[in-house]
Coordinates of C-alpha atoms in Angstrom, one line a residue:
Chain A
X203 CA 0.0 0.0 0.0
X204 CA 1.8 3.2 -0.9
X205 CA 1.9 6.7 1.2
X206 CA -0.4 8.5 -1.0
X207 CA -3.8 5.8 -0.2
X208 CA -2.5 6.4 3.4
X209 CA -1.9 9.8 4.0
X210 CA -5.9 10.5 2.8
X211 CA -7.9 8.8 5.3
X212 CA -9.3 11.7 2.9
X213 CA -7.0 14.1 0.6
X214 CA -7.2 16.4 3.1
X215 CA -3.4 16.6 4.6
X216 CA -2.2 15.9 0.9
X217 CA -4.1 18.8 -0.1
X218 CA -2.7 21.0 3.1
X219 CA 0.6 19.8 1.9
X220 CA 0.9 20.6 -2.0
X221 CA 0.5 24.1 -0.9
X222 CA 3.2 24.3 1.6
X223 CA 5.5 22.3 0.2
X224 CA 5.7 23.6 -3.3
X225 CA 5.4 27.1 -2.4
X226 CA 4.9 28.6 1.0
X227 CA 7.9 26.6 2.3
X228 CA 10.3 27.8 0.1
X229 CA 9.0 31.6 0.6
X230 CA 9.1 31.0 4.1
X231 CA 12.9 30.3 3.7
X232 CA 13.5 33.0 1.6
X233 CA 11.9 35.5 4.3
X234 CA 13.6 33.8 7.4
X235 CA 16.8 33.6 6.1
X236 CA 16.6 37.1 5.2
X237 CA 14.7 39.0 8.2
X238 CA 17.6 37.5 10.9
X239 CA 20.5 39.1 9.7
X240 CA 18.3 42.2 8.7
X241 CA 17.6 42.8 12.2
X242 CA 21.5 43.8 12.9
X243 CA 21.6 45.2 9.5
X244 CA 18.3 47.5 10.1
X245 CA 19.9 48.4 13.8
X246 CA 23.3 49.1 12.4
X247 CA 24.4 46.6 14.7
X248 CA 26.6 44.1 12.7
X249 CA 30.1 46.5 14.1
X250 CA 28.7 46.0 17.8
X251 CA 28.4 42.1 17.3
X252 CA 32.0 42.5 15.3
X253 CA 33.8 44.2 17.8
X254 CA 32.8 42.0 20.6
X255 CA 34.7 38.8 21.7
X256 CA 32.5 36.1 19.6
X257 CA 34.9 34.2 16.9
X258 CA 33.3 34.2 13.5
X259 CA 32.3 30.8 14.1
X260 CA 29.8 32.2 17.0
X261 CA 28.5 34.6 14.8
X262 CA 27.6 32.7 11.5
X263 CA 26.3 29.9 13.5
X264 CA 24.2 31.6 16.1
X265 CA 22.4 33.0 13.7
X266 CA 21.9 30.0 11.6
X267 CA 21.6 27.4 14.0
X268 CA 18.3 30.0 14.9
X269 CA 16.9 29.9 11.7
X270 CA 17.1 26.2 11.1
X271 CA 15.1 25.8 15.0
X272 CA 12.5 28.0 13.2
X273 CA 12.2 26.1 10.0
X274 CA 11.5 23.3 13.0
X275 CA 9.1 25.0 14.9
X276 CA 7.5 26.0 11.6
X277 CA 7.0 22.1 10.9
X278 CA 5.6 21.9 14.3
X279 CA 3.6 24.3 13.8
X280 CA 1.9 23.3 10.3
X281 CA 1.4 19.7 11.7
X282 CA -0.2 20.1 14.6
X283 CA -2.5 23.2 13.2
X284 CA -3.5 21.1 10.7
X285 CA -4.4 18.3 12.2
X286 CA -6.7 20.4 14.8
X287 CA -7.9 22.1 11.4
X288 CA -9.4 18.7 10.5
X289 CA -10.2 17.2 14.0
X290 CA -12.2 20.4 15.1
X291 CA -14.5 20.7 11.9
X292 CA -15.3 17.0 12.7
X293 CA -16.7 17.2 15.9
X294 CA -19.0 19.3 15.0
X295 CA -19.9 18.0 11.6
X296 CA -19.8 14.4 12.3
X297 CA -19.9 13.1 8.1
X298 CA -16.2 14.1 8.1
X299 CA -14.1 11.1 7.7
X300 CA -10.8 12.1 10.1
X301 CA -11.9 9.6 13.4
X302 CA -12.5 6.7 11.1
X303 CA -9.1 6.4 11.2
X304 CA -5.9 7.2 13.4
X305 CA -4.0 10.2 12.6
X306 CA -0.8 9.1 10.7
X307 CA 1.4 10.4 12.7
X308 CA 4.4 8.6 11.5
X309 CA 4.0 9.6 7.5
X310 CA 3.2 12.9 8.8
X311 CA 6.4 13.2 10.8
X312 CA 8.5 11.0 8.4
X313 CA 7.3 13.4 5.5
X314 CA 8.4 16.3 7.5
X315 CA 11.7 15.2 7.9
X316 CA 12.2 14.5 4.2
X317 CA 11.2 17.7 3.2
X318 CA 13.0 19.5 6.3
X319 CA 15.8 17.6 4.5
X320 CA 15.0 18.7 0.9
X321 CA 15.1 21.9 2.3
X322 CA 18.8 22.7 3.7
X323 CA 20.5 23.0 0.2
X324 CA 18.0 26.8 -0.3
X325 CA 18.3 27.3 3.8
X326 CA 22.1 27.2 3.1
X327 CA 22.2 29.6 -0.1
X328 CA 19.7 31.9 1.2
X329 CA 21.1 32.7 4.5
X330 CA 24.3 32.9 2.3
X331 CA 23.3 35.7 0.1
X332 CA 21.2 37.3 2.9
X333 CA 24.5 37.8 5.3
X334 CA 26.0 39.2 1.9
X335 CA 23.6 41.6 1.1
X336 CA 22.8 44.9 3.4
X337 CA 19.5 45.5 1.3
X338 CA 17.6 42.6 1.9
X339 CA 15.0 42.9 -1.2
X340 CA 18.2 41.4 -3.0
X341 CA 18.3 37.8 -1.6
X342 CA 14.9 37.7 -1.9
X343 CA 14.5 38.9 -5.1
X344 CA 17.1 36.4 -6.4
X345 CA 15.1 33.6 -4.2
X346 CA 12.2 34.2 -5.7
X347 CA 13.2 34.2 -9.2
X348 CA 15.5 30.9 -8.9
X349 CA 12.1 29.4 -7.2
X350 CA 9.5 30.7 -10.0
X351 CA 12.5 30.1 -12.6
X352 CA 12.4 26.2 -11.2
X353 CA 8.7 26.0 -11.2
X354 CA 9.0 26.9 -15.1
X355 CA 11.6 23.9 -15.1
X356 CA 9.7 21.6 -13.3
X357 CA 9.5 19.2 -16.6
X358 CA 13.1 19.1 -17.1
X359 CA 15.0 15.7 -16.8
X360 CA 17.7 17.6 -14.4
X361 CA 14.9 19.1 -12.2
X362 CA 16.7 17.2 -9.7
X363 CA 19.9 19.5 -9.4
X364 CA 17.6 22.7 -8.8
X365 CA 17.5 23.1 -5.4
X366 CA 14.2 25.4 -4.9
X367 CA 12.5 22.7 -6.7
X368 CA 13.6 20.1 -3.8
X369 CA 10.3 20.1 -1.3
X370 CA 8.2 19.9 -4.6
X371 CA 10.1 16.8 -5.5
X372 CA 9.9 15.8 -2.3
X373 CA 6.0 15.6 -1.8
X374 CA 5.6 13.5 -5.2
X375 CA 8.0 11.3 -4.9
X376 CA 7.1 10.6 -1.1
X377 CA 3.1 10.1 -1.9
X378 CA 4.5 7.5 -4.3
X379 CA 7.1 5.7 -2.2
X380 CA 6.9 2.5 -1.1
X381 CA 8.6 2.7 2.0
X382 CA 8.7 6.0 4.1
X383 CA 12.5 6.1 5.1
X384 CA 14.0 5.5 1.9
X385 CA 15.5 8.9 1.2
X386 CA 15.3 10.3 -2.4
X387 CA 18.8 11.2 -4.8
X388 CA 17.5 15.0 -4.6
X389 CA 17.7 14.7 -0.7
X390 CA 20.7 13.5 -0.6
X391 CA 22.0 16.8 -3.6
X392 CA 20.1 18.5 -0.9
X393 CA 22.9 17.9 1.6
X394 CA 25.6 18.0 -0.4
X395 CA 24.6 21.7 -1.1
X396 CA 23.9 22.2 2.2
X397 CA 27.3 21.7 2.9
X398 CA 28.9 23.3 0.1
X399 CA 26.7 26.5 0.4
X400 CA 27.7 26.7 4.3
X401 CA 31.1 26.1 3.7
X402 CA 31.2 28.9 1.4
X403 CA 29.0 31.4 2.9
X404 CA 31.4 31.2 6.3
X405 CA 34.8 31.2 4.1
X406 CA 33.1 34.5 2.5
X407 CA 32.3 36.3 6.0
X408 CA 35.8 35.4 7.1
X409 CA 37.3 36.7 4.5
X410 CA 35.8 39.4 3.8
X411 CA 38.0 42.8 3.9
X412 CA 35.2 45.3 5.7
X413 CA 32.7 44.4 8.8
X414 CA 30.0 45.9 10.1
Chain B
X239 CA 57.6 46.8 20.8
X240 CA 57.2 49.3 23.6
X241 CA 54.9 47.6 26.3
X242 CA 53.6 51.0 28.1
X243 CA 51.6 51.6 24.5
X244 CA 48.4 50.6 25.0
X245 CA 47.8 51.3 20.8
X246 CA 50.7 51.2 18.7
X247 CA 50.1 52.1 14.6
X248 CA 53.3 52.7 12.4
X249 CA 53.2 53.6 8.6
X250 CA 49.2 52.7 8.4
X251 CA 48.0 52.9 5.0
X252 CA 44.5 52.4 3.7
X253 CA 42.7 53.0 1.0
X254 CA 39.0 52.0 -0.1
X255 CA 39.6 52.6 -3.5
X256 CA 42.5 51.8 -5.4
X257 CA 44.5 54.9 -5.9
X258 CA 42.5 56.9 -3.5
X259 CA 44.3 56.8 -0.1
X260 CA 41.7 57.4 3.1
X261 CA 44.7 57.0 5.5
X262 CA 48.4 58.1 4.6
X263 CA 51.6 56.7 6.9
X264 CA 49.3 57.2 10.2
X265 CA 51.2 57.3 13.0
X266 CA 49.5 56.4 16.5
X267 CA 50.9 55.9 20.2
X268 CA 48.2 56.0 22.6
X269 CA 49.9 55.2 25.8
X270 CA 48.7 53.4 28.7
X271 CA 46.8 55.5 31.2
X272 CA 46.4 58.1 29.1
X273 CA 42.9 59.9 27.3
X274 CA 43.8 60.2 23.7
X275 CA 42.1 63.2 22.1
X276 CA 41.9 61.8 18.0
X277 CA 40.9 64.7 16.6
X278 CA 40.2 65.5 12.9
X279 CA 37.4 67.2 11.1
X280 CA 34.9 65.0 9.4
X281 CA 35.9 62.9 6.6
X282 CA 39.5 63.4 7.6
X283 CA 39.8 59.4 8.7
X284 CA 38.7 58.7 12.2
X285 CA 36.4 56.5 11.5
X286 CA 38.5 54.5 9.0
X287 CA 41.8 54.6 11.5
X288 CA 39.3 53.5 14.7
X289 CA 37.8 50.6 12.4
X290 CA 41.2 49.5 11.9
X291 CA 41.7 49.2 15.4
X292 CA 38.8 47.1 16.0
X293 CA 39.3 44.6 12.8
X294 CA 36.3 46.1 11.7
X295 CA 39.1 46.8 8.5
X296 CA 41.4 44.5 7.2
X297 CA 44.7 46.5 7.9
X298 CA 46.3 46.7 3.8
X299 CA 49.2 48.3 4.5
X300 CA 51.7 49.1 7.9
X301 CA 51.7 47.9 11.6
X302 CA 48.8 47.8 14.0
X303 CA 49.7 46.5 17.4
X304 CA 46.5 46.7 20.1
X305 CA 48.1 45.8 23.8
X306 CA 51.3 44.7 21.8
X307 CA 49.5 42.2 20.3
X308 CA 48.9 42.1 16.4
X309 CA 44.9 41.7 15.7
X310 CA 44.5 39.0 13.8
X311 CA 46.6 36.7 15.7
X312 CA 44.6 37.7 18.5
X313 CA 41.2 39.0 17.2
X314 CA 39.1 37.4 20.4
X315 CA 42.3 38.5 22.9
X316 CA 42.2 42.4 22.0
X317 CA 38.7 42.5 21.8
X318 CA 37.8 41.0 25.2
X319 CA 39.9 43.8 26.9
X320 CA 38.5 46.6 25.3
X321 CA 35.1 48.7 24.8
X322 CA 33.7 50.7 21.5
X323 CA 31.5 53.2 21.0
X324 CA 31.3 53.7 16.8
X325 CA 29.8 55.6 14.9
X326 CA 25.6 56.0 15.4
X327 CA 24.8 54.2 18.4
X328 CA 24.1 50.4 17.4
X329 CA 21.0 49.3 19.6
X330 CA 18.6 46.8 18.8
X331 CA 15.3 49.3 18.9
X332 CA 12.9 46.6 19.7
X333 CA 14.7 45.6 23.0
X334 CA 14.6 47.8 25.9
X335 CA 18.0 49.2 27.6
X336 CA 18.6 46.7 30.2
X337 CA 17.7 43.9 27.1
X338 CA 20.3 45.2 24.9
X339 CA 22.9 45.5 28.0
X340 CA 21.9 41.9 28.5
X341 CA 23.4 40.6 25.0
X342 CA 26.5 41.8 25.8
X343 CA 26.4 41.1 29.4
X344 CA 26.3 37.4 28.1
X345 CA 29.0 37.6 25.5
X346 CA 31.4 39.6 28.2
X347 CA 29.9 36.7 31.1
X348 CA 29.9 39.7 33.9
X349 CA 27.5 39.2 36.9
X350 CA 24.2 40.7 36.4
X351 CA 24.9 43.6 38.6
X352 CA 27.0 45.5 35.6
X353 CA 23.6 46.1 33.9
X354 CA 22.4 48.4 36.5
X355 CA 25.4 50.1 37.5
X356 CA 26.2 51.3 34.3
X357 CA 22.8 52.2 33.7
X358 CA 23.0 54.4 37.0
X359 CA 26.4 55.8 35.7
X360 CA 25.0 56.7 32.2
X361 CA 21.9 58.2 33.7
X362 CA 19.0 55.5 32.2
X363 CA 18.3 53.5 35.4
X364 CA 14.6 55.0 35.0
X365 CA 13.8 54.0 31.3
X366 CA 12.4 50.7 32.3
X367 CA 10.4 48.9 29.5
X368 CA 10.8 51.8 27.3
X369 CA 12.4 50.3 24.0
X370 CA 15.4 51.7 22.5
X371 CA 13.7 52.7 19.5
X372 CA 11.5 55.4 21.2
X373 CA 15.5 57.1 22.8
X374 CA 16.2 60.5 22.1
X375 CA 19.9 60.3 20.3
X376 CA 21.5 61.5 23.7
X377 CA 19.8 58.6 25.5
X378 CA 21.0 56.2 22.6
X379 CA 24.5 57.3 22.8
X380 CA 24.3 57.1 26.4
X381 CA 23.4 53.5 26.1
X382 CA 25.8 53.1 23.7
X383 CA 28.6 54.4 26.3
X384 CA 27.0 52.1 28.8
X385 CA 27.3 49.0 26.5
X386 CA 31.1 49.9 26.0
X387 CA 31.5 49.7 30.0
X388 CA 30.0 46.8 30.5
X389 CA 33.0 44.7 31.5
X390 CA 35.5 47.3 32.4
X391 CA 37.8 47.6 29.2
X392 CA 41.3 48.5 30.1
X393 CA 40.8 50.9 26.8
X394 CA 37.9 52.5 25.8
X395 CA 37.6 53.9 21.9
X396 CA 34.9 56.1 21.4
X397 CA 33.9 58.1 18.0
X398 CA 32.0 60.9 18.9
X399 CA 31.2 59.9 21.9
X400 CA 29.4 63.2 22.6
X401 CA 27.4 63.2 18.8
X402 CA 23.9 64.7 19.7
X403 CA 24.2 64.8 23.5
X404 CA 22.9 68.2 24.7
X405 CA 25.6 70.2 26.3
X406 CA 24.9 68.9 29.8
X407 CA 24.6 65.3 28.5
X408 CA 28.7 66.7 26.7
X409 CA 29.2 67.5 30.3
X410 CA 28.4 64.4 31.7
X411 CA 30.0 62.6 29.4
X412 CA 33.7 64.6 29.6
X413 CA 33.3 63.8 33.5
X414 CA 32.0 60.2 33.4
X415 CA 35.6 59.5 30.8
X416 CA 38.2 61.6 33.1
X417 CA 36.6 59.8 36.0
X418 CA 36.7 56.2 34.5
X419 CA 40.8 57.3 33.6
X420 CA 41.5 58.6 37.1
X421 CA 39.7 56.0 39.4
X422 CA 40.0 52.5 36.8
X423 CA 43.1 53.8 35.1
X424 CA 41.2 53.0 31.7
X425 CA 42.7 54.2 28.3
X426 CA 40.5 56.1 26.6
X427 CA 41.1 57.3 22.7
X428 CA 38.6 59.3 22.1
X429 CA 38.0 61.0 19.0
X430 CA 36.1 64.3 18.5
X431 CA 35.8 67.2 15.8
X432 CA 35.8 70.0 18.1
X433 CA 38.9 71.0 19.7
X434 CA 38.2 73.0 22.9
X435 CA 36.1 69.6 24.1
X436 CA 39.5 67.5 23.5
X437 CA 41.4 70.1 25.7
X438 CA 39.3 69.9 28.2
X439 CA 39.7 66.1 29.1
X440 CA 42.7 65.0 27.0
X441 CA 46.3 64.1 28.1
X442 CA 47.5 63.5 24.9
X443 CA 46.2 64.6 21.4
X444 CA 46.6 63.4 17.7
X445 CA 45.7 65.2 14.7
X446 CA 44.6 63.9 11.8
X447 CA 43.8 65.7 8.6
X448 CA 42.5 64.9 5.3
X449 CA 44.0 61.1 6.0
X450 CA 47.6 62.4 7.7
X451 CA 48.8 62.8 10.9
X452 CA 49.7 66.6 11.6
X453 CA 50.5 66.0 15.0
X454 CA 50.6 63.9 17.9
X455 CA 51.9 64.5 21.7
X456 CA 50.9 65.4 24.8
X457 CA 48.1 68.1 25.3
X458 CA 50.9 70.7 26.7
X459 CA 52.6 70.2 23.9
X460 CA 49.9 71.2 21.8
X461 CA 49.6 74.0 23.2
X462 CA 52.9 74.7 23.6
X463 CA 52.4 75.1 19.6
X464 CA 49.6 77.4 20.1
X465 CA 51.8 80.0 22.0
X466 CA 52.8 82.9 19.6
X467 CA 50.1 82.0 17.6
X468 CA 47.6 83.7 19.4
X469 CA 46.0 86.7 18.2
X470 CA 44.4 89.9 20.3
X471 CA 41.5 91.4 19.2
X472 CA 40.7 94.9 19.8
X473 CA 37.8 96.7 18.4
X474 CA 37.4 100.5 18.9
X475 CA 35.6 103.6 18.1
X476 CA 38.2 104.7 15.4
X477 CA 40.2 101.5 14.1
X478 CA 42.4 103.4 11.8
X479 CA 43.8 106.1 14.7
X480 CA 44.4 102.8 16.6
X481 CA 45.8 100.8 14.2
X482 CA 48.2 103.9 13.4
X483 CA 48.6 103.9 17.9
X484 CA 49.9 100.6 18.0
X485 CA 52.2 100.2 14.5
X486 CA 55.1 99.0 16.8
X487 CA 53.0 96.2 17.8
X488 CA 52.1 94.7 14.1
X489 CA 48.6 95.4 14.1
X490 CA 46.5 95.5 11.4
X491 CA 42.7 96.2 10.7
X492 CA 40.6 93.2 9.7
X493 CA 37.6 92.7 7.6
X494 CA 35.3 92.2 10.5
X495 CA 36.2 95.7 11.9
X496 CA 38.9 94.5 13.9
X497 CA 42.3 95.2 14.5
X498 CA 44.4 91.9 15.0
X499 CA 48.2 91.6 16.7
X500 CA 50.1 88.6 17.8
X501 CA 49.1 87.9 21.8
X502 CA 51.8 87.8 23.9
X503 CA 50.1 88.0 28.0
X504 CA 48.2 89.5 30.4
X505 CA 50.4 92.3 30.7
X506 CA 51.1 93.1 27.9
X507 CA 47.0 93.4 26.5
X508 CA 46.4 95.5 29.5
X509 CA 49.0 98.2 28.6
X510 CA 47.6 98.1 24.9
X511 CA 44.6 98.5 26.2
X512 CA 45.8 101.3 28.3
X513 CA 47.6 102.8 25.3
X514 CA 44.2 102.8 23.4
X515 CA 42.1 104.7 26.3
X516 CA 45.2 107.6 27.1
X517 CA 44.9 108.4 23.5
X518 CA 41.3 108.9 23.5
X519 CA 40.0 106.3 21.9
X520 CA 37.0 104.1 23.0
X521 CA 37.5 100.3 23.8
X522 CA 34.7 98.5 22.9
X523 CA 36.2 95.0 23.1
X524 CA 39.4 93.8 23.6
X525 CA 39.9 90.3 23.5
X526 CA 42.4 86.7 22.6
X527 CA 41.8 85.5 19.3
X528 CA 39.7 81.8 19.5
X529 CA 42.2 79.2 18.3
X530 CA 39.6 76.9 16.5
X531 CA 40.4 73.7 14.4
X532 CA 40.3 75.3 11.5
X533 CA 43.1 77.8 12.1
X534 CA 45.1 75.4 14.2
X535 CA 45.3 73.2 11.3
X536 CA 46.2 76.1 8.8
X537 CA 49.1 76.8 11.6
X538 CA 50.3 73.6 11.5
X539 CA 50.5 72.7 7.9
X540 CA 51.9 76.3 6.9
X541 CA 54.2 75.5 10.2
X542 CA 55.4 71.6 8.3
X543 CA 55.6 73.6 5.2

């Protein structure tokens, strides 16, 4: 029986999940990744945090080590509002189908981790560009274009290498899967880029000739 | 190395464009104990000299040594051991004073206390859940000032310190610094557009112009430089009489209705004064010329000339 028979009970959670996963999780990214380091750029405070005793280390990670609990809290946060979402309704209107079964907790969490995977190769770039940039319409202006620019791709054979098309691929390929831990070749580009995109956005603070 | 200088820059060059030199063979000893007055007017490199000190700039070109120690061996070292005020005040507006003391209380790991003592020394102990945003400037430079104390630098380097502060809160501030030099000992370079407020507090001076050093020693010796360049000002019902009165004495009429003469003393502007009134002529003002920036500086260039 594959995930996508399962995850119904109804289409509902499917449904939820098309949405976030295609779109509002990548522009989610895009914002976080860009609002954290615009609050010291905002407050002129990137000399302050520069001139105090953190190694670079402290600061590139702090900040994205706080981002990455948000993403978290943000899967948290979908799961469990949208399984109230469909619990609620159905106590009231009892032809709703969601206590005929048990809440599938474990594809639910299982495809959250797969797409919180699929998601580090953009979490990476983005937080990249956004410590690059003082203005922060720029990362998100390129974040958005690479994302619509991959949803015009989405046909291509090499759709896998794109990275903002990763929780897309993600959803489809997990619906379809026969088994809910196997982890998909775009997952594992996902954390390859993840790595490569950190390692690069921390060599490009530290060696960068002005702070602050 | 000399171990009694607290900052040590020799031959510092920088430029932010190539070909375009902010900073020309700067020359800094700020020695231990001591309040540096860095004074410049604006755009003359401060700022860019100050960042330097901090690693907030790459040095390009000379040597930078901060407690004899070169910075980017020991970035984390230097930085530990000393506070900075640059620039606008860098607050996080959403936060409230004893919040934003709080970050840096936890970088610095000082007891809990340090928030409100400094905020008692700098004055805000009553702004409460006020956020930083809604400050006046004077309150956010006081803040500011307070963050820099936090953990009781050996040096302090300010910019401007006293940016926007009302002449009271400039008051306060000149006090608070001599009193953090005489009772902690800490090293304060300071630096400031505005001569007469470096005077007043500083034991040594440095002045930079249009990315050069003009001159750099001890506050006595500055002024030592501004003997004999002193003017006295006299102004008088008939200028022309006077000026004729007091030939012998190299005077001449200025444009603003003034007759000018090198100062000497006391003495010696009360018998000219005397001079004026025996011959029948009205005094109206008689007074030392003010010995601003911008004439010190013309001194001193047409002096290295």
């Amino acid at each position: 029986m594959n995930n996508l028979v399962l995850l119904h009970g109804s289409t509902t959670f499917l449904q939820g999940w098309q949405a976030f996963a295609g779109f509002l999780l990548p522009m989610f990214i895009i914002l976080i990744c860009s609002l954290v380091p615009q609050i010291e750029y905002k407050n002129n405070t990137w000399k302050q945090v520069y001139a105090s005793p953190q190694s670079l280390g402290d600061i590139y990670f702090s900040k994205y080590i706080a981002i990455i609990i948000m993403v978290l809290l943000l899967f948290v946060t979908f799961n469990v509002l949208m399984i109230i979402l469909a619990y609620v309704p159905n106590m009231f209107h009892a032809q709703l189908p969601f206590f005929k079964s048990a809440i599938p907790v474990f594809k639910l969490l299982m495809l959250s981790v797969h797409t919180f995977v699929s998601l580090l190769a953009i979490i990476a770039l983005q937080y990249w560009l956004s410590l690059r940039f003082r203005n922060f319409i720029t990362p998100i202006g390129i974040g958005l274009g690479l994302l619509v620019a991959t949803m015009v791709a989405m046909g291509w054979r090499h759709i896998d290498k794109l990275p903002y098309a990763y929780p897309f691929l993600t959803l489809n390929k997990y619906v379809q899967a026969k088994s809910e831990t196997t982890f998909f070749r775009h997952e594992l580009y996902s954390v390859l880029y993840f790595v490569f995109f950190t390692f690069t956005g921390f060599w490009d603070l530290k060696t960068r000739k002005e702070r602050g | 190395m000399s171990t009694d200088l607290i900052i040590q820059a020799r031959k510092l060059n920088y430029s932010f464009r190539k070909g375009v030199p902010t900073l020309r063979d700067i020359e800094l000893a700020v020695p231990r104990g001591s309040i540096y007055g860095f004074l410049g007017p604006n755009g003359a490199g401060k700022t860019t000299t100050l960042r330097l000190i901090l690693g907030l700039l790459r040095v390009q070109e000379g040597n930078l040594s901060v407690f004899g120690q070169q910075f980017h061996q020991h970035r984390r070292e230097i930085l530990r051991r000393l506070g900075s005020l640059i620039e606008q005040p860098s607050l996080y507006g959403h936060l409230t004073a004893s919040e934003n003391l709080e970050i840096y209380r936890q970088i610095h790991a000082v007891p809990k206390s340090r928030v409100a003592e400094v905020l008692k020394l700098v004055g805000l102990e009553t702004t409460g859940r006020k956020k930083a945003r809604q400050f006046s400037l004077g309150m956010k430079q006081r803040l500011s000032i307070a963050i820099a104390l936090l953990h009781q630098p050996e040096l302090l380097i300010l910019d401007e310190p006293t940016n926007g502060l009302d002449p009271n809160g400039i008051i306060e501030t000149r006090e608070l610094i001599k009193k953090l030099n005489r009772e902690f000992g800490t090293t304060v370079l300071v630096s400031s557009h505005i001569l007469t407020e470096v005077e007043r507090m500083a034991t040594h001076v440095g002045i930079i112009h249009k990315g050069k050093m003009l001159f750099q020693g001890t506050l006595g010796e500055l002024q030592q430089m501004k003997v004999g360049k002193q003017v006295l000002e006299v102004e008088t019902d008939d200028n022309l009489k006077a000026v004729q009165l007091l030939l012998t004495e190299s005077a001449s009429a200025n444009s603003n209705g003034k007759i000018v003469m090198p100062y000497r003393d006391k003495e010696h502007a009360a018998r000219i004064n005397q001079q004026l009134v025996q011959a029948g002529l009205k005094v109206y003002a008689l007074q030392t010329g003010q010995n601003d920036l911008e004439q010190l500086f013309i001194d001193i260039t047409s002096q290295s000339e």
